[in-house]
Amino acid sequence: MGIKNKTLLWTSLVGVVVSGGLLLAVGGYLALMVGLSIANGAPIVETLVDIAPPAIFGFGVLFVIFGLSAVGLLWSIVKMASLPKSERLATLFDFAESHNSTIRSLGLADLLRPPQPTPEERTEQAIAELKQQYVNDEITEAEFEQKVNQLVDSERIDDTTATRTRQETIETRR
């Protein structure tokens, strides 16, 4: 997870805690004022009219901050979650992102796309496929040797690995 996502996570978490606490404080203040008004026998409506404008404004601002922070926190958690990686899902979201700028800003296609194999993994996969083709009699020993040599020539594997792979595969087949 990048530093940007961590910053969003912590900023949102602090925003939820602070604005939530202040919302409770403002609500408590309003309840205290109404309670004191009732205890003193003063008209409740007059007390509410006196304190309502600043309290409503403060309550509204805090509510908006709380809501935005909560959305940011949820979004950060969703982005951190272990989402299934699938080329099909990524393709589906690529299509959706190409038609909708709001969806494009979420970047879900990149989150869902499986990671590309490393050069070493691609080499191992190529060798495994060659071995399987040789064992299944889909290619001859000469073709197998030629293709392993091509991998060596393209510097995808070194000579030592190629020699070991040849020997193991030919011995397995016999």
mmCIF file of C-alpha atoms in Angstrom:
data_model
loop_
_atom_site.group_PDB
_atom_site.id
_atom_site.type_symbol
_atom_site.label_atom_id
_atom_site.label_comp_id
_atom_site.label_asym_id
_atom_site.label_seq_id
_atom_site.Cartn_x
_atom_site.Cartn_y
_atom_site.Cartn_z
ATOM 1 C CA MET A 1 0.000 0.000 0.000
ATOM 2 C CA GLY A 2 1.375 3.387 -0.974
ATOM 3 C CA ILE A 3 1.986 6.350 1.308
ATOM 4 C CA LYS A 4 -0.985 8.138 -0.248
ATOM 5 C CA ASN A 5 -3.390 5.438 0.941
ATOM 6 C CA LYS A 6 -1.852 5.398 4.417
ATOM 7 C CA THR A 7 -2.198 9.177 4.665
ATOM 8 C CA LEU A 8 -5.850 8.962 3.629
ATOM 9 C CA LEU A 9 -6.436 6.181 6.143
ATOM 10 C CA TRP A 10 -4.938 8.035 9.098
ATOM 11 C CA THR A 11 -6.388 11.422 8.143
ATOM 12 C CA SER A 12 -9.834 9.893 7.795
ATOM 13 C CA LEU A 13 -9.521 8.012 11.063
ATOM 14 C CA VAL A 14 -8.516 11.173 12.924
ATOM 15 C CA GLY A 15 -11.336 13.069 11.177
ATOM 16 C CA VAL A 16 -13.924 10.484 12.261
ATOM 17 C CA VAL A 17 -12.703 10.438 15.861
ATOM 18 C CA VAL A 18 -12.348 14.210 16.275
ATOM 19 C CA SER A 19 -15.526 15.227 14.429
ATOM 20 C CA GLY A 20 -17.484 12.414 16.100
ATOM 21 C CA GLY A 21 -16.261 13.562 19.509
ATOM 22 C CA LEU A 22 -17.124 17.172 18.728
ATOM 23 C CA LEU A 23 -20.572 16.124 17.483
ATOM 24 C CA LEU A 24 -21.160 14.416 20.802
ATOM 25 C CA ALA A 25 -19.890 17.509 22.633
ATOM 26 C CA VAL A 26 -22.206 19.845 20.682
ATOM 27 C CA GLY A 27 -25.138 17.471 21.213
ATOM 28 C CA GLY A 28 -24.282 17.306 24.922
ATOM 29 C CA TYR A 29 -24.086 21.090 25.103
ATOM 30 C CA LEU A 30 -27.533 21.414 23.521
ATOM 31 C CA ALA A 31 -28.953 18.823 25.896
ATOM 32 C CA LEU A 32 -27.352 20.606 28.879
ATOM 33 C CA MET A 33 -28.779 23.958 27.819
ATOM 34 C CA VAL A 34 -32.272 22.487 27.401
ATOM 35 C CA GLY A 35 -31.950 20.680 30.754
ATOM 36 C CA LEU A 36 -30.829 23.854 32.545
ATOM 37 C CA SER A 37 -33.634 25.773 30.889
ATOM 38 C CA ILE A 38 -36.165 23.248 32.159
ATOM 39 C CA ALA A 39 -34.579 23.262 35.630
ATOM 40 C CA ASN A 40 -34.692 27.067 35.860
ATOM 41 C CA GLY A 41 -38.252 27.222 34.575
ATOM 42 C CA ALA A 42 -37.256 29.325 31.559
ATOM 43 C CA PRO A 43 -39.135 28.777 28.320
ATOM 44 C CA ILE A 44 -37.437 26.037 26.306
ATOM 45 C CA VAL A 45 -38.292 27.640 22.974
ATOM 46 C CA GLU A 46 -36.601 30.913 23.957
ATOM 47 C CA THR A 47 -33.461 29.053 25.018
ATOM 48 C CA LEU A 48 -33.386 27.043 21.781
ATOM 49 C CA VAL A 49 -33.839 30.176 19.664
ATOM 50 C CA ASP A 50 -30.877 31.792 21.435
ATOM 51 C CA ILE A 51 -28.499 28.874 20.973
ATOM 52 C CA ALA A 52 -29.878 27.305 17.789
ATOM 53 C CA PRO A 53 -28.144 29.293 14.993
ATOM 54 C CA PRO A 54 -24.536 28.721 16.092
ATOM 55 C CA ALA A 55 -25.281 25.193 17.295
ATOM 56 C CA ILE A 56 -27.008 24.180 14.064
ATOM 57 C CA PHE A 57 -24.195 25.671 11.974
ATOM 58 C CA GLY A 58 -21.533 23.907 14.066
ATOM 59 C CA PHE A 59 -23.493 20.676 14.064
ATOM 60 C CA GLY A 60 -23.875 20.841 10.256
ATOM 61 C CA VAL A 61 -20.188 21.524 9.626
ATOM 62 C CA LEU A 62 -19.141 18.730 11.974
ATOM 63 C CA PHE A 63 -21.623 16.345 10.395
ATOM 64 C CA VAL A 64 -20.222 17.030 6.919
ATOM 65 C CA ILE A 65 -16.640 16.537 8.160
ATOM 66 C CA PHE A 66 -17.671 13.337 9.933
ATOM 67 C CA GLY A 67 -19.400 12.027 6.795
ATOM 68 C CA LEU A 68 -16.460 12.789 4.489
ATOM 69 C CA SER A 69 -14.008 11.289 6.956
ATOM 70 C CA ALA A 70 -16.125 8.150 7.291
ATOM 71 C CA VAL A 71 -16.266 7.734 3.506
ATOM 72 C CA GLY A 72 -12.488 8.253 3.265
ATOM 73 C CA LEU A 73 -11.901 5.719 6.029
ATOM 74 C CA LEU A 74 -14.143 3.130 4.390
ATOM 75 C CA TRP A 75 -12.513 3.725 1.013
ATOM 76 C CA SER A 76 -9.043 3.265 2.519
ATOM 77 C CA ILE A 77 -10.095 0.027 4.175
ATOM 78 C CA VAL A 78 -11.638 -1.264 0.941
ATOM 79 C CA LYS A 79 -8.469 -0.431 -1.009
ATOM 80 C CA MET A 80 -6.370 -2.241 1.599
ATOM 81 C CA ALA A 81 -8.623 -5.292 1.553
ATOM 82 C CA SER A 82 -7.457 -8.364 -0.239
ATOM 83 C CA LEU A 83 -9.449 -8.054 -3.442
ATOM 84 C CA PRO A 84 -9.573 -10.983 -5.844
ATOM 85 C CA LYS A 85 -7.178 -10.562 -8.747
ATOM 86 C CA SER A 86 -8.707 -11.467 -12.080
ATOM 87 C CA GLU A 87 -7.955 -10.407 -15.615
ATOM 88 C CA ARG A 88 -11.659 -10.773 -16.459
ATOM 89 C CA LEU A 89 -12.720 -8.408 -13.669
ATOM 90 C CA ALA A 90 -9.982 -5.974 -14.657
ATOM 91 C CA THR A 91 -11.186 -6.061 -18.274
ATOM 92 C CA LEU A 92 -14.766 -5.458 -17.134
ATOM 93 C CA PHE A 93 -13.697 -2.441 -15.094
ATOM 94 C CA ASP A 94 -11.497 -1.199 -17.956
ATOM 95 C CA PHE A 95 -14.646 -1.132 -20.076
ATOM 96 C CA ALA A 96 -16.653 0.612 -17.335
ATOM 97 C CA GLU A 97 -13.858 3.135 -16.756
ATOM 98 C CA SER A 98 -13.684 3.958 -20.450
ATOM 99 C CA HIS A 99 -17.352 4.964 -20.374
ATOM 100 C CA ASN A 100 -17.609 6.690 -16.983
ATOM 101 C CA SER A 101 -15.157 9.228 -15.566
ATOM 102 C CA THR A 102 -16.379 8.718 -12.003
ATOM 103 C CA ILE A 103 -15.574 5.018 -12.136
ATOM 104 C CA ARG A 104 -12.265 5.833 -13.854
ATOM 105 C CA SER A 105 -11.215 7.983 -10.887
ATOM 106 C CA LEU A 106 -11.579 4.984 -8.560
ATOM 107 C CA GLY A 107 -8.917 2.986 -10.423
ATOM 108 C CA LEU A 108 -10.543 -0.370 -9.723
ATOM 109 C CA ALA A 109 -9.252 -2.016 -12.902
ATOM 110 C CA ASP A 110 -5.662 -1.610 -11.720
ATOM 111 C CA LEU A 111 -6.550 -2.960 -8.267
ATOM 112 C CA LEU A 112 -8.172 -6.063 -9.746
ATOM 113 C CA ARG A 113 -5.554 -6.837 -12.402
ATOM 114 C CA PRO A 114 -3.260 -9.693 -11.398
ATOM 115 C CA PRO A 115 0.428 -8.812 -11.153
ATOM 116 C CA GLN A 116 2.580 -9.458 -14.201
ATOM 117 C CA PRO A 117 4.985 -12.373 -13.815
ATOM 118 C CA THR A 118 8.648 -11.568 -13.310
ATOM 119 C CA PRO A 119 11.165 -12.540 -15.992
ATOM 120 C CA GLU A 120 12.242 -15.472 -13.813
ATOM 121 C CA GLU A 121 8.647 -16.673 -13.488
ATOM 122 C CA ARG A 122 8.119 -16.399 -17.252
ATOM 123 C CA THR A 123 11.292 -18.416 -17.836
ATOM 124 C CA GLU A 124 10.191 -21.093 -15.375
ATOM 125 C CA GLN A 125 6.813 -21.242 -17.072
ATOM 126 C CA ALA A 126 8.412 -21.567 -20.531
ATOM 127 C CA ILE A 127 10.649 -24.391 -19.302
ATOM 128 C CA ALA A 128 7.701 -26.155 -17.658
ATOM 129 C CA GLU A 129 5.710 -25.932 -20.901
ATOM 130 C CA LEU A 130 8.651 -27.300 -22.909
ATOM 131 C CA LYS A 131 9.075 -30.179 -20.466
ATOM 132 C CA GLN A 132 5.376 -30.998 -20.653
ATOM 133 C CA GLN A 133 5.395 -30.928 -24.457
ATOM 134 C CA TYR A 134 8.438 -33.220 -24.530
ATOM 135 C CA VAL A 135 7.010 -35.663 -22.002
ATOM 136 C CA ASN A 136 3.681 -35.747 -23.892
ATOM 137 C CA ASP A 137 5.538 -36.494 -27.168
ATOM 138 C CA GLU A 138 4.330 -33.237 -28.681
ATOM 139 C CA ILE A 139 7.908 -32.279 -29.556
ATOM 140 C CA THR A 140 10.993 -34.370 -30.248
ATOM 141 C CA GLU A 141 14.191 -34.368 -28.243
ATOM 142 C CA ALA A 142 15.853 -32.270 -30.962
ATOM 143 C CA GLU A 143 13.035 -29.717 -30.868
ATOM 144 C CA PHE A 144 13.237 -29.651 -27.086
ATOM 145 C CA GLU A 145 17.000 -29.029 -27.240
ATOM 146 C CA GLN A 146 16.530 -26.323 -29.877
ATOM 147 C CA LYS A 147 13.916 -24.472 -27.827
ATOM 148 C CA VAL A 148 15.998 -24.666 -24.656
ATOM 149 C CA ASN A 149 18.918 -23.261 -26.661
ATOM 150 C CA GLN A 150 16.683 -20.407 -27.829
ATOM 151 C CA LEU A 151 15.925 -19.594 -24.208
ATOM 152 C CA VAL A 152 19.667 -19.554 -23.466
ATOM 153 C CA ASP A 153 20.371 -17.385 -26.528
ATOM 154 C CA SER A 154 17.713 -14.880 -25.504
ATOM 155 C CA GLU A 155 19.393 -14.779 -22.072
ATOM 156 C CA ARG A 156 16.198 -15.820 -20.351
ATOM 157 C CA ILE A 157 18.117 -18.627 -18.636
ATOM 158 C CA ASP A 158 21.791 -19.331 -18.122
ATOM 159 C CA ASP A 159 23.780 -22.285 -19.478
ATOM 160 C CA THR A 160 23.914 -24.116 -16.145
ATOM 161 C CA THR A 161 20.148 -24.031 -15.718
ATOM 162 C CA ALA A 162 19.639 -25.091 -19.328
ATOM 163 C CA THR A 163 21.984 -28.074 -18.968
ATOM 164 C CA ARG A 164 20.328 -29.183 -15.735
ATOM 165 C CA THR A 165 16.859 -28.801 -17.268
ATOM 166 C CA ARG A 166 17.846 -30.851 -20.328
ATOM 167 C CA GLN A 167 19.266 -33.675 -18.230
ATOM 168 C CA GLU A 168 16.338 -33.816 -15.807
ATOM 169 C CA THR A 169 13.728 -33.788 -18.559
ATOM 170 C CA ILE A 170 15.425 -36.375 -20.740
ATOM 171 C CA GLU A 171 15.971 -38.659 -17.726
ATOM 172 C CA THR A 172 12.327 -38.250 -16.707
ATOM 173 C CA ARG A 173 11.159 -39.311 -20.144
ATOM 174 C CA ARG A 174 13.308 -42.453 -20.258
#
